[in-house]
mmCIF file of C-alpha atoms and ligand atoms in Angstrom:
data_model
loop_
_atom_site.group_PDB
_atom_site.id
_atom_site.type_symbol
_atom_site.label_atom_id
_atom_site.label_comp_id
_atom_site.label_asym_id
_atom_site.label_seq_id
_atom_site.Cartn_x
_atom_site.Cartn_y
_atom_site.Cartn_z
ATOM 1 C CA MET Z 107 -42.368 66.704 26.871
ATOM 2 C CA THR Z 108 -39.672 69.076 26.077
ATOM 3 C CA ALA Z 109 -36.706 69.592 28.381
ATOM 4 C CA PHE Z 110 -36.125 73.262 27.330
ATOM 5 C CA ALA Z 111 -39.054 76.049 28.404
ATOM 6 C CA ALA Z 112 -40.111 77.943 25.377
ATOM 7 C CA ILE Z 113 -38.531 81.328 25.409
ATOM 8 C CA GLU Z 114 -40.123 84.774 23.983
ATOM 9 C CA LEU Z 115 -37.566 87.369 22.893
ATOM 10 C CA THR Z 116 -37.513 90.991 21.651
ATOM 11 C CA VAL Z 117 -35.302 91.829 18.696
ATOM 12 C CA TYR Z 118 -33.001 94.868 19.480
ATOM 13 C CA PRO Z 119 -32.447 97.517 16.581
ATOM 14 C CA TYR Z 120 -28.580 96.387 16.896
ATOM 15 C CA ASP Z 121 -29.633 92.485 15.661
ATOM 16 C CA CYS Z 122 -30.626 93.954 12.178
ATOM 17 C CA ASP Z 123 -28.758 94.528 9.092
ATOM 18 C CA ALA Z 124 -28.796 97.863 7.152
ATOM 19 C CA PHE Z 125 -32.428 96.912 5.832
ATOM 20 C CA GLY Z 126 -34.346 96.313 9.454
ATOM 21 C CA HIS Z 127 -33.849 92.650 9.124
ATOM 22 C CA LEU Z 128 -33.000 90.343 11.753
ATOM 23 C CA ASN Z 129 -29.378 89.141 10.350
ATOM 24 C CA GLN Z 130 -28.390 85.694 10.389
ATOM 25 C CA ALA Z 131 -25.424 86.033 13.127
ATOM 26 C CA ALA Z 132 -28.395 87.303 15.504
ATOM 27 C CA LEU Z 133 -30.424 84.886 15.068
ATOM 28 C CA LEU Z 134 -27.966 82.442 16.225
ATOM 29 C CA ALA Z 135 -26.904 84.752 18.949
ATOM 30 C CA LEU Z 136 -30.897 84.505 19.973
ATOM 31 C CA LEU Z 137 -31.288 80.959 19.559
ATOM 32 C CA GLU Z 138 -28.260 80.640 22.129
ATOM 33 C CA ARG Z 139 -29.795 83.414 24.644
ATOM 34 C CA ALA Z 140 -33.226 80.929 24.358
ATOM 35 C CA ARG Z 141 -30.727 78.236 25.155
ATOM 36 C CA TRP Z 142 -29.288 79.523 28.298
ATOM 37 C CA ASP Z 143 -32.747 81.434 29.374
ATOM 38 C CA ALA Z 144 -34.351 77.773 29.271
ATOM 39 C CA LEU Z 145 -31.490 76.713 31.188
ATOM 40 C CA ALA Z 146 -31.870 79.399 34.038
ATOM 41 C CA ARG Z 147 -35.640 78.624 34.318
ATOM 42 C CA GLY Z 148 -34.875 74.986 34.898
ATOM 43 C CA PRO Z 149 -31.494 73.024 36.107
ATOM 44 C CA GLY Z 150 -29.468 76.482 36.196
ATOM 45 C CA MET Z 151 -27.189 77.894 33.912
ATOM 46 C CA ASP Z 152 -24.397 76.082 35.651
ATOM 47 C CA LEU Z 153 -25.388 72.500 34.406
ATOM 48 C CA PHE Z 154 -22.640 72.179 31.940
ATOM 49 C CA GLU Z 155 -20.110 73.874 34.248
ATOM 50 C CA ARG Z 156 -20.887 71.736 37.235
ATOM 51 C CA ASN Z 157 -20.837 68.891 35.896
ATOM 52 C CA GLY Z 158 -17.274 69.800 34.214
ATOM 53 C CA VAL Z 159 -18.165 69.545 30.344
ATOM 54 C CA TRP Z 160 -19.072 72.372 27.803
ATOM 55 C CA PRO Z 161 -21.773 71.670 24.768
ATOM 56 C CA ALA Z 162 -19.696 72.592 21.921
ATOM 57 C CA VAL Z 163 -21.332 73.456 18.528
ATOM 58 C CA ARG Z 164 -20.577 70.735 15.890
ATOM 59 C CA LYS Z 165 -22.989 71.674 13.046
ATOM 60 C CA ALA Z 166 -25.733 74.211 12.594
ATOM 61 C CA THR Z 167 -28.355 73.844 9.889
ATOM 62 C CA ILE Z 168 -30.791 76.973 9.776
ATOM 63 C CA GLU Z 169 -33.937 77.351 7.222
ATOM 64 C CA TYR Z 170 -35.073 80.639 7.243
ATOM 65 C CA THR Z 171 -38.640 81.172 6.239
ATOM 66 C CA ALA Z 172 -39.631 84.808 6.823
ATOM 67 C CA PRO Z 173 -38.038 87.973 7.980
ATOM 68 C CA VAL Z 174 -38.360 89.733 11.624
ATOM 69 C CA PHE Z 175 -37.594 93.370 12.262
ATOM 70 C CA ALA Z 176 -36.366 95.367 15.270
ATOM 71 C CA ARG Z 177 -39.199 95.123 18.074
ATOM 72 C CA ASP Z 178 -40.879 92.015 16.680
ATOM 73 C CA VAL Z 179 -40.892 89.410 19.591
ATOM 74 C CA VAL Z 180 -40.051 86.000 18.710
ATOM 75 C CA ARG Z 181 -41.067 82.853 20.612
ATOM 76 C CA VAL Z 182 -38.318 79.848 20.238
ATOM 77 C CA GLU Z 183 -39.419 76.192 21.138
ATOM 78 C CA THR Z 184 -36.570 73.891 21.582
ATOM 79 C CA ALA Z 185 -36.827 69.935 21.085
ATOM 80 C CA VAL Z 186 -34.247 67.476 21.768
ATOM 81 C CA VAL Z 187 -34.584 65.283 18.666
ATOM 82 C CA ASN Z 188 -31.213 63.138 19.051
ATOM 83 C CA ARG Z 189 -28.875 62.060 21.680
ATOM 84 C CA GLY Z 190 -26.016 60.138 21.492
ATOM 85 C CA THR Z 191 -23.421 58.822 23.862
ATOM 86 C CA THR Z 192 -21.242 62.253 23.574
ATOM 87 C CA SER Z 193 -23.674 64.583 21.502
ATOM 88 C CA MET Z 194 -27.223 65.942 21.460
ATOM 89 C CA THR Z 195 -29.101 67.448 18.521
ATOM 90 C CA LEU Z 196 -31.539 70.469 19.090
ATOM 91 C CA ARG Z 197 -34.225 71.796 16.997
ATOM 92 C CA HIS Z 198 -35.258 75.240 17.562
ATOM 93 C CA THR Z 199 -38.210 76.685 15.669
ATOM 94 C CA VAL Z 200 -38.808 80.353 15.742
ATOM 95 C CA HIS Z 201 -41.996 82.156 15.409
ATOM 96 C CA ARG Z 202 -42.979 85.814 15.323
ATOM 97 C CA VAL Z 203 -45.170 86.187 18.162
ATOM 98 C CA SER Z 204 -47.693 89.109 16.799
ATOM 99 C CA ASP Z 205 -49.064 86.767 13.885
ATOM 100 C CA GLY Z 206 -47.272 83.292 14.587
ATOM 101 C CA THR Z 207 -45.513 83.512 11.414
ATOM 102 C CA PRO Z 208 -42.615 80.595 11.303
ATOM 103 C CA VAL Z 209 -39.707 82.283 10.984
ATOM 104 C CA ALA Z 210 -36.844 80.158 10.883
ATOM 105 C CA GLU Z 211 -36.434 76.068 11.731
ATOM 106 C CA ALA Z 212 -32.814 75.132 13.251
ATOM 107 C CA GLU Z 213 -30.667 71.975 13.725
ATOM 108 C CA ILE Z 214 -27.802 72.260 16.120
ATOM 109 C CA VAL Z 215 -25.492 69.270 17.003
ATOM 110 C CA PHE Z 216 -23.628 69.795 20.161
ATOM 111 C CA VAL Z 217 -20.827 67.698 21.482
ATOM 112 C CA CYS Z 218 -19.827 67.347 25.284
ATOM 113 C CA ILE Z 219 -16.028 68.030 25.435
ATOM 114 C CA ASP Z 220 -13.973 68.325 28.610
ATOM 115 C CA ARG Z 221 -11.377 70.991 29.255
ATOM 116 C CA LEU Z 222 -8.911 69.581 26.810
ATOM 117 C CA GLY Z 223 -11.485 69.816 23.881
ATOM 118 C CA ARG Z 224 -12.047 66.065 24.006
ATOM 119 C CA ALA Z 225 -15.454 64.557 23.415
ATOM 120 C CA THR Z 226 -17.096 63.094 26.654
ATOM 121 C CA PRO Z 227 -20.092 61.054 27.260
ATOM 122 C CA VAL Z 228 -23.090 63.369 28.409
ATOM 123 C CA PRO Z 229 -22.998 63.406 31.857
ATOM 124 C CA GLU Z 230 -25.972 61.931 34.141
ATOM 125 C CA GLU Z 231 -27.578 65.003 35.482
ATOM 126 C CA ILE Z 232 -27.616 66.310 31.755
ATOM 127 C CA VAL Z 233 -28.934 63.014 30.588
ATOM 128 C CA ARG Z 234 -31.694 63.440 33.035
ATOM 129 C CA PHE Z 235 -32.510 67.142 32.028
ATOM 130 C CA LEU Z 236 -32.634 66.101 28.395
ATOM 131 C CA GLY Z 237 -34.944 63.254 28.949
ATOM 132 C CA PRO Z 238 -35.878 60.014 27.407
ATOM 133 C CA ARG Z 239 -33.614 59.302 24.477
ATOM 134 C CA PRO Z 240 -35.568 60.319 21.069
ATOM 135 C CA SER Z 241 -36.107 57.132 18.929
ATOM 136 C CA ALA Z 242 -33.168 56.255 16.987
ATOM 137 C CA GLY Z 243 -33.625 53.450 14.534
ATOM 138 C CA HIS Z 244 -36.205 51.358 16.048
ATOM 139 C CA THR Z 245 -36.843 52.210 19.714
ATOM 140 C CA PRO Z 246 -39.931 54.080 20.145
ATOM 141 C CA LEU Z 247 -40.242 57.281 22.106
ATOM 142 C CA ARG Z 248 -42.532 57.317 25.286
ATOM 143 C CA VAL Z 249 -44.898 60.307 25.285
ATOM 144 C CA ALA Z 250 -47.263 60.868 28.297
ATOM 145 C CA ALA Z 251 -50.582 61.540 26.898
ATOM 146 C CA GLY Z 252 -53.447 62.555 29.480
ATOM 147 C CA ASP Z 253 -54.146 59.114 31.338
ATOM 148 C CA VAL Z 254 -51.565 56.668 29.473
ATOM 149 C CA GLU Z 255 -48.157 56.856 27.771
ATOM 150 C CA LEU Z 256 -47.758 56.023 23.897
ATOM 151 C CA ALA Z 257 -44.977 54.584 22.075
ATOM 152 C CA VAL Z 258 -43.974 56.845 19.218
ATOM 153 C CA ASP Z 259 -41.823 56.106 16.165
ATOM 154 C CA VAL Z 260 -39.853 59.284 15.093
ATOM 155 C CA ARG Z 261 -37.538 59.344 12.168
ATOM 156 C CA GLY Z 262 -35.691 61.336 10.156
ATOM 157 C CA GLU Z 263 -35.790 65.318 9.692
ATOM 158 C CA GLY Z 264 -37.786 67.985 7.707
ATOM 159 C CA LEU Z 265 -41.616 68.548 7.902
ATOM 160 C CA PRO Z 266 -43.323 66.762 10.564
ATOM 161 C CA VAL Z 267 -45.848 64.381 8.795
ATOM 162 C CA LEU Z 268 -47.589 62.103 11.766
ATOM 163 C CA PHE Z 269 -48.619 59.008 10.663
ATOM 164 C CA VAL Z 270 -52.602 57.836 12.506
ATOM 165 C CA HIS Z 271 -53.014 54.196 11.549
ATOM 166 C CA GLY Z 272 -56.498 52.486 12.179
ATOM 167 C CA PHE Z 273 -58.446 49.482 13.304
ATOM 168 C CA PRO Z 274 -57.180 46.816 14.244
ATOM 169 C CA PHE Z 275 -53.548 47.890 12.975
ATOM 170 C CA ASP Z 276 -50.647 49.492 14.902
ATOM 171 C CA ARG Z 277 -48.063 51.733 13.767
ATOM 172 C CA THR Z 278 -45.932 48.843 11.971
ATOM 173 C CA VAL Z 279 -48.871 49.535 8.880
ATOM 174 C CA TRP Z 280 -46.566 52.353 7.977
ATOM 175 C CA ARG Z 281 -43.511 50.365 8.457
ATOM 176 C CA HIS Z 282 -42.708 50.860 4.399
ATOM 177 C CA GLN Z 283 -43.166 54.783 4.456
ATOM 178 C CA LEU Z 284 -41.133 55.174 7.686
ATOM 179 C CA ALA Z 285 -38.263 53.269 5.949
ATOM 180 C CA THR Z 286 -38.335 54.809 2.578
ATOM 181 C CA LEU Z 287 -39.658 58.470 2.756
ATOM 182 C CA ALA Z 288 -36.779 60.893 2.942
ATOM 183 C CA ARG Z 289 -36.200 64.551 3.924
ATOM 184 C CA VAL Z 290 -39.771 64.667 6.224
ATOM 185 C CA ARG Z 291 -40.224 63.510 9.971
ATOM 186 C CA ARG Z 292 -42.107 60.533 10.195
ATOM 187 C CA ILE Z 293 -44.002 60.408 13.591
ATOM 188 C CA ALA Z 294 -46.169 57.173 14.089
ATOM 189 C CA PRO Z 295 -47.685 56.479 17.557
ATOM 190 C CA ASP Z 296 -49.393 53.273 18.638
ATOM 191 C CA LEU Z 297 -52.804 54.570 19.465
ATOM 192 C CA ARG Z 298 -53.891 54.181 23.413
ATOM 193 C CA GLY Z 299 -54.456 50.610 24.109
ATOM 194 C CA VAL Z 300 -52.373 49.380 21.123
ATOM 195 C CA GLY Z 301 -48.810 47.616 20.595
ATOM 196 C CA GLY Z 302 -46.470 49.548 22.811
ATOM 197 C CA SER Z 303 -48.943 52.090 24.188
ATOM 198 C CA ALA Z 304 -50.263 51.700 27.441
ATOM 199 C CA ALA Z 305 -54.152 50.614 27.530
ATOM 200 C CA PRO Z 306 -56.989 52.601 29.808
ATOM 201 C CA THR Z 307 -58.251 49.573 31.444
ATOM 202 C CA GLY Z 308 -61.925 50.706 30.710
ATOM 203 C CA ALA Z 309 -63.496 51.127 27.272
ATOM 204 C CA ASP Z 310 -64.598 54.672 28.249
ATOM 205 C CA GLY Z 311 -61.103 55.249 27.922
ATOM 206 C CA TYR Z 312 -61.434 55.326 24.525
ATOM 207 C CA ALA Z 313 -63.108 58.037 22.399
ATOM 208 C CA LEU Z 314 -62.659 60.149 19.207
ATOM 209 C CA GLY Z 315 -61.593 63.067 21.716
ATOM 210 C CA ARG Z 316 -58.991 61.200 23.636
ATOM 211 C CA TYR Z 317 -57.468 59.550 20.359
ATOM 212 C CA ALA Z 318 -56.976 63.241 18.562
ATOM 213 C CA ASP Z 319 -55.865 64.879 22.231
ATOM 214 C CA ASP Z 320 -53.169 62.336 22.140
ATOM 215 C CA LEU Z 321 -52.174 63.179 18.588
ATOM 216 C CA VAL Z 322 -51.491 66.576 20.050
ATOM 217 C CA ALA Z 323 -49.659 65.105 23.094
ATOM 218 C CA VAL Z 324 -47.038 63.632 20.532
ATOM 219 C CA LEU Z 325 -46.891 67.089 18.525
ATOM 220 C CA ASP Z 326 -46.125 68.790 21.550
ATOM 221 C CA ALA Z 327 -43.463 65.710 22.588
ATOM 222 C CA VAL Z 328 -41.667 66.023 19.367
ATOM 223 C CA GLY Z 329 -41.580 69.949 19.715
ATOM 224 C CA ALA Z 330 -43.835 70.147 16.468
ATOM 225 C CA ARG Z 331 -46.304 72.968 16.313
ATOM 226 C CA ASP Z 332 -48.324 71.681 13.579
ATOM 227 C CA ALA Z 333 -47.836 68.636 10.923
ATOM 228 C CA VAL Z 334 -48.682 67.049 7.736
ATOM 229 C CA VAL Z 335 -51.332 64.451 9.522
ATOM 230 C CA CYS Z 336 -51.720 61.267 7.246
ATOM 231 C CA GLY Z 337 -54.820 58.838 8.580
ATOM 232 C CA LEU Z 338 -55.451 55.322 7.736
ATOM 233 C CA SER Z 339 -59.526 54.657 7.974
ATOM 234 C CA MET Z 340 -60.195 55.279 11.526
ATOM 235 C CA GLY Z 341 -56.834 57.120 11.828
ATOM 236 C CA GLY Z 342 -59.056 59.270 9.148
ATOM 237 C CA TYR Z 343 -61.973 59.662 11.409
ATOM 238 C CA ILE Z 344 -59.501 60.799 14.324
ATOM 239 C CA THR Z 345 -57.580 63.063 11.850
ATOM 240 C CA PHE Z 346 -61.222 64.469 11.286
ATOM 241 C CA GLU Z 347 -61.770 64.985 15.332
ATOM 242 C CA LEU Z 348 -58.313 66.511 15.393
ATOM 243 C CA LEU Z 349 -59.550 69.232 12.763
ATOM 244 C CA ARG Z 350 -62.481 69.804 14.916
ATOM 245 C CA ARG Z 351 -60.883 70.075 17.951
ATOM 246 C CA HIS Z 352 -57.310 71.582 17.222
ATOM 247 C CA PRO Z 353 -57.521 72.855 13.654
ATOM 248 C CA GLY Z 354 -54.626 74.870 14.400
ATOM 249 C CA ARG Z 355 -51.960 71.684 14.448
ATOM 250 C CA VAL Z 356 -52.701 70.195 10.996
ATOM 251 C CA LYS Z 357 -50.860 71.716 8.138
ATOM 252 C CA ALA Z 358 -51.936 69.448 5.656
ATOM 253 C CA LEU Z 359 -54.100 66.268 5.390
ATOM 254 C CA ILE Z 360 -53.291 62.850 3.567
ATOM 255 C CA LEU Z 361 -56.652 60.810 3.858
ATOM 256 C CA VAL Z 362 -56.100 56.935 3.219
ATOM 257 C CA ASP Z 363 -58.900 54.362 2.927
ATOM 258 C CA THR Z 364 -61.159 56.133 4.810
ATOM 259 C CA LYS Z 365 -64.644 57.889 4.443
ATOM 260 C CA ALA Z 366 -66.465 60.904 5.479
ATOM 261 C CA GLU Z 367 -69.778 59.582 6.086
ATOM 262 C CA ALA Z 368 -70.949 58.205 10.109
ATOM 263 C CA ASP Z 369 -72.527 54.879 10.362
ATOM 264 C CA SER Z 370 -75.626 53.938 9.412
ATOM 265 C CA ALA Z 371 -78.086 52.038 11.736
ATOM 266 C CA GLU Z 372 -76.930 48.660 10.425
ATOM 267 C CA ALA Z 373 -73.287 49.441 10.462
ATOM 268 C CA LYS Z 374 -73.755 50.689 14.168
ATOM 269 C CA ARG Z 375 -75.149 47.223 15.071
ATOM 270 C CA GLY Z 376 -72.599 45.376 13.381
ATOM 271 C CA ARG Z 377 -69.903 47.404 15.595
ATOM 272 C CA ASP Z 378 -71.637 46.322 18.849
ATOM 273 C CA GLU Z 379 -71.557 42.608 17.451
ATOM 274 C CA LEU Z 380 -67.935 43.073 16.657
ATOM 275 C CA ALA Z 381 -67.315 44.574 20.273
ATOM 276 C CA VAL Z 382 -69.050 41.373 21.692
ATOM 277 C CA VAL Z 383 -66.735 39.114 19.523
ATOM 278 C CA ALA Z 384 -63.724 40.810 20.870
ATOM 279 C CA GLU Z 385 -64.913 40.561 24.427
ATOM 280 C CA ARG Z 386 -65.904 37.131 24.429
ATOM 281 C CA ALA Z 387 -63.196 35.597 22.281
ATOM 282 C CA GLY Z 388 -60.111 38.161 21.770
ATOM 283 C CA PRO Z 389 -58.443 39.550 18.842
ATOM 284 C CA ASP Z 390 -57.656 36.720 16.335
ATOM 285 C CA ALA Z 391 -61.625 36.106 16.424
ATOM 286 C CA LEU Z 392 -62.518 39.385 15.549
ATOM 287 C CA LEU Z 393 -59.986 39.637 12.808
ATOM 288 C CA GLU Z 394 -61.150 36.365 11.128
ATOM 289 C CA ARG Z 395 -64.392 38.293 10.861
ATOM 290 C CA LEU Z 396 -62.571 41.381 9.278
ATOM 291 C CA LEU Z 397 -59.992 39.743 6.994
ATOM 292 C CA PRO Z 398 -62.004 39.007 3.813
ATOM 293 C CA ARG Z 399 -63.008 42.473 3.633
ATOM 294 C CA LEU Z 400 -59.494 44.264 4.307
ATOM 295 C CA LEU Z 401 -57.251 43.074 1.851
ATOM 296 C CA ALA Z 402 -57.618 42.970 -2.101
ATOM 297 C CA PRO Z 403 -58.155 39.807 -4.080
ATOM 298 C CA ALA Z 404 -54.746 40.064 -5.189
ATOM 299 C CA THR Z 405 -53.018 40.544 -1.760
ATOM 300 C CA HIS Z 406 -54.803 37.430 -0.080
ATOM 301 C CA ALA Z 407 -53.432 35.285 -3.450
ATOM 302 C CA THR Z 408 -50.132 36.357 -3.429
ATOM 303 C CA GLN Z 409 -48.935 38.256 -0.206
ATOM 304 C CA PRO Z 410 -49.430 35.942 2.675
ATOM 305 C CA GLU Z 411 -46.671 38.305 4.609
ATOM 306 C CA VAL Z 412 -49.477 41.211 4.477
ATOM 307 C CA THR Z 413 -52.209 39.200 5.995
ATOM 308 C CA ALA Z 414 -49.680 37.309 8.668
ATOM 309 C CA GLN Z 415 -48.691 41.083 9.596
ATOM 310 C CA VAL Z 416 -52.629 42.250 9.696
ATOM 311 C CA ARG Z 417 -52.872 39.241 12.303
ATOM 312 C CA ALA Z 418 -49.874 39.669 14.415
ATOM 313 C CA MET Z 419 -50.912 43.899 14.198
ATOM 314 C CA ALA Z 420 -54.143 43.012 15.620
ATOM 315 C CA ARG Z 421 -52.754 40.761 18.432
ATOM 316 C CA ARG Z 422 -51.099 43.852 19.729
ATOM 317 C CA TRP Z 423 -54.679 45.424 20.739
ATOM 318 C CA SER Z 424 -55.698 44.938 24.362
ATOM 319 C CA VAL Z 425 -59.370 43.896 24.567
ATOM 320 C CA PRO Z 426 -60.628 47.244 25.949
ATOM 321 C CA ALA Z 427 -59.072 48.912 23.449
ATOM 322 C CA LEU Z 428 -60.966 46.636 20.205
ATOM 323 C CA VAL Z 429 -64.105 47.453 22.309
ATOM 324 C CA GLY Z 430 -63.868 51.191 23.014
ATOM 325 C CA ALA Z 431 -62.434 51.841 19.478
ATOM 326 C CA GLN Z 432 -65.523 50.164 17.948
ATOM 327 C CA ARG Z 433 -67.925 52.215 19.956
ATOM 328 C CA ALA Z 434 -65.930 55.625 19.209
ATOM 329 C CA MET Z 435 -66.093 54.394 15.362
ATOM 330 C CA ARG Z 436 -70.116 53.697 15.973
ATOM 331 C CA ASP Z 437 -70.314 56.959 17.675
ATOM 332 C CA ARG Z 438 -68.501 59.380 15.497
ATOM 333 C CA PRO Z 439 -70.259 62.186 13.463
ATOM 334 C CA ASP Z 440 -70.867 62.710 9.970
ATOM 335 C CA SER Z 441 -67.667 64.788 8.777
ATOM 336 C CA THR Z 442 -68.952 66.021 5.659
ATOM 337 C CA ALA Z 443 -69.745 69.419 6.359
ATOM 338 C CA MET Z 444 -66.559 70.075 8.243
ATOM 339 C CA LEU Z 445 -64.489 68.808 5.556
ATOM 340 C CA ARG Z 446 -66.508 71.369 3.198
ATOM 341 C CA GLY Z 447 -65.046 74.022 5.381
ATOM 342 C CA VAL Z 448 -61.469 72.418 5.219
ATOM 343 C CA ARG Z 449 -58.706 75.167 3.462
ATOM 344 C CA LEU Z 450 -55.715 72.569 3.518
ATOM 345 C CA PRO Z 451 -53.606 71.277 0.963
ATOM 346 C CA THR Z 452 -54.960 67.795 0.833
ATOM 347 C CA LEU Z 453 -54.326 64.129 -0.699
ATOM 348 C CA VAL Z 454 -56.677 61.627 -0.758
ATOM 349 C CA ILE Z 455 -55.337 57.679 -1.480
ATOM 350 C CA VAL Z 456 -57.733 54.862 -1.911
ATOM 351 C CA GLY Z 457 -56.932 51.175 -2.842
ATOM 352 C CA SER Z 458 -59.241 50.140 -6.243
ATOM 353 C CA ASP Z 459 -60.198 47.112 -4.028
ATOM 354 C CA ASP Z 460 -61.349 48.618 -0.754
ATOM 355 C CA ALA Z 461 -64.426 47.358 0.257
ATOM 356 C CA ILE Z 462 -64.823 49.076 3.537
ATOM 357 C CA ALA Z 463 -63.960 52.838 2.196
ATOM 358 C CA PRO Z 464 -64.312 52.130 -1.553
ATOM 359 C CA PRO Z 465 -62.912 54.355 -4.208
ATOM 360 C CA ALA Z 466 -66.601 56.163 -4.870
ATOM 361 C CA ALA Z 467 -66.639 57.137 -1.158
ATOM 362 C CA ALA Z 468 -62.991 58.442 -1.094
ATOM 363 C CA GLN Z 469 -63.469 60.428 -4.375
ATOM 364 C CA ALA Z 470 -66.530 62.152 -3.021
ATOM 365 C CA MET Z 471 -64.847 62.928 -0.336
ATOM 366 C CA ALA Z 472 -62.179 64.570 -2.177
ATOM 367 C CA GLN Z 473 -64.624 66.820 -3.540
ATOM 368 C CA LEU Z 474 -65.719 68.410 -0.556
ATOM 369 C CA ILE Z 475 -62.386 69.809 -0.234
ATOM 370 C CA PRO Z 476 -61.524 72.377 -2.581
ATOM 371 C CA GLY Z 477 -58.269 71.274 -4.523
ATOM 372 C CA ALA Z 478 -57.812 67.871 -3.119
ATOM 373 C CA GLN Z 479 -55.975 65.528 -5.162
ATOM 374 C CA CYS Z 480 -57.703 61.997 -5.332
ATOM 375 C CA HIS Z 481 -55.438 58.868 -6.313
ATOM 376 C CA VAL Z 482 -56.684 55.253 -6.674
ATOM 377 C CA VAL Z 483 -53.997 52.534 -5.931
ATOM 378 C CA PRO Z 484 -54.347 49.631 -8.017
ATOM 379 C CA ALA Z 485 -54.475 45.943 -6.640
ATOM 380 C CA ALA Z 486 -54.625 47.379 -3.112
ATOM 381 C CA GLY Z 487 -57.700 46.629 -0.619
ATOM 382 C CA HIS Z 488 -58.361 48.915 2.608
ATOM 383 C CA LEU Z 489 -54.703 48.529 3.392
ATOM 384 C CA ALA Z 490 -52.770 50.535 0.472
ATOM 385 C CA PRO Z 491 -49.806 51.361 2.556
ATOM 386 C CA LEU Z 492 -48.994 47.901 3.087
ATOM 387 C CA GLU Z 493 -50.105 46.326 0.117
ATOM 388 C CA GLN Z 494 -48.482 48.696 -2.572
ATOM 389 C CA PRO Z 495 -46.104 50.545 -0.262
ATOM 390 C CA LEU Z 496 -44.260 51.499 -3.262
ATOM 391 C CA ALA Z 497 -47.251 53.022 -5.342
ATOM 392 C CA THR Z 498 -48.186 54.723 -2.097
ATOM 393 C CA ALA Z 499 -44.974 55.829 -0.632
ATOM 394 C CA ARG Z 500 -44.555 57.387 -4.467
ATOM 395 C CA LEU Z 501 -47.793 59.392 -4.099
ATOM 396 C CA LEU Z 502 -47.012 60.585 -0.508
ATOM 397 C CA ALA Z 503 -43.380 62.118 -1.506
ATOM 398 C CA ASP Z 504 -44.661 64.040 -4.502
ATOM 399 C CA PHE Z 505 -47.236 65.175 -2.424
ATOM 400 C CA LEU Z 506 -45.217 66.407 0.341
ATOM 401 C CA ALA Z 507 -42.929 67.565 -1.855
ATOM 402 C CA THR Z 508 -45.255 70.391 -3.041
ATOM 403 C CA LEU Z 509 -45.706 71.447 0.689
ATOM 404 C CA ARG Z 510 -41.527 71.778 1.395
HETATM 405 C C1 MLT H 32 -60.362 50.826 9.922
HETATM 406 O O1 MLT H 32 -59.322 50.137 9.096
HETATM 407 O O2 MLT H 32 -59.441 51.716 11.048
HETATM 408 C C2 MLT H 32 -61.261 50.312 9.897
HETATM 409 O O3 MLT H 32 -61.871 49.731 9.176
HETATM 410 C C3 MLT H 32 -62.520 51.631 9.939
HETATM 411 C C4 MLT H 32 -64.203 51.161 10.289
HETATM 412 O O4 MLT H 32 -64.162 50.207 10.570
HETATM 413 O O5 MLT H 32 -64.746 51.902 9.777
#
């Protein structure tokens, strides 16, 4: 949830330069007006004064992406992206209302000062208004999503990239990419029922639609209108559902170790068996069934720490989530026809030894989407981001650089 309401403002002729464009100083003034208007709608314009502090701008960075003219109406969305003891960072995204064109993105660092100009701790009432501290380091952001609260890692600044994990993993499957990718905003939730996210009690709390709607709640909470969505395996199936339900929230696609087809009748029976194993014997027993096919032979032989991490991730799933996810995957539709209609920059990555979503399936999937690139990561199985983190991160970085 963002503390600040979205505000729409009209650009006046006197805001514009000799060529009729909204000028730089006027944009800053509009952003300031949007902040005051949002305060007026929320806790009151005197929020800072009545707490004896003033929010002084320490640093502002602005990226302009399209011109705006007199009489245009712009929508300013404001998210709290960082909060320190005495400071806070707000990100404004500005869109032209008539056609939704992104116009500018500004990041502004404020420091709370007292009447003598000294930095002073953000007062309690303002802390409450700003909401939970966005994740710094490894403290996850808590995001309300329908009937649950999700744990979300949010790191870095720039183009939003939403990482969606697979089954039975959690957000730490992306730990190398979260740590190393620069100049993008890495957003990695635990799915409902997994890791730090709350679990609905019944298996019917899980469906691809629910997972996809949760991703929208995550994007809303971090103030991202859209994102590059990077889905691993089941995370890919969820990404397809996101494309079906909320296509406007996806800016580009990264599909890792995943496939477009629905399950065969035999695969569906296998899901039902796995759900029974999970219900009767829990995550360890389920993982023993899956493990032989999850990792490349080279990983099994030489990277025991990867196997250990996979076991640890599986243990962070609640039993209803294991069962519910198996049913959601069993019932997923075929996405082949839908992907044929996708017109987004797309990167497909697959491990050379992926036994669950093999390279041939990945290549066929990439061919459905005009212009999609497909790369095979050597010596990786179904978990390329964990088994070959550097090779995977390099592919991601090269692709993301083409989008900035
Ligand atoms: C996953 O990694 O998410 C699962 O292996 C996907 C599947 O079982 O189809």
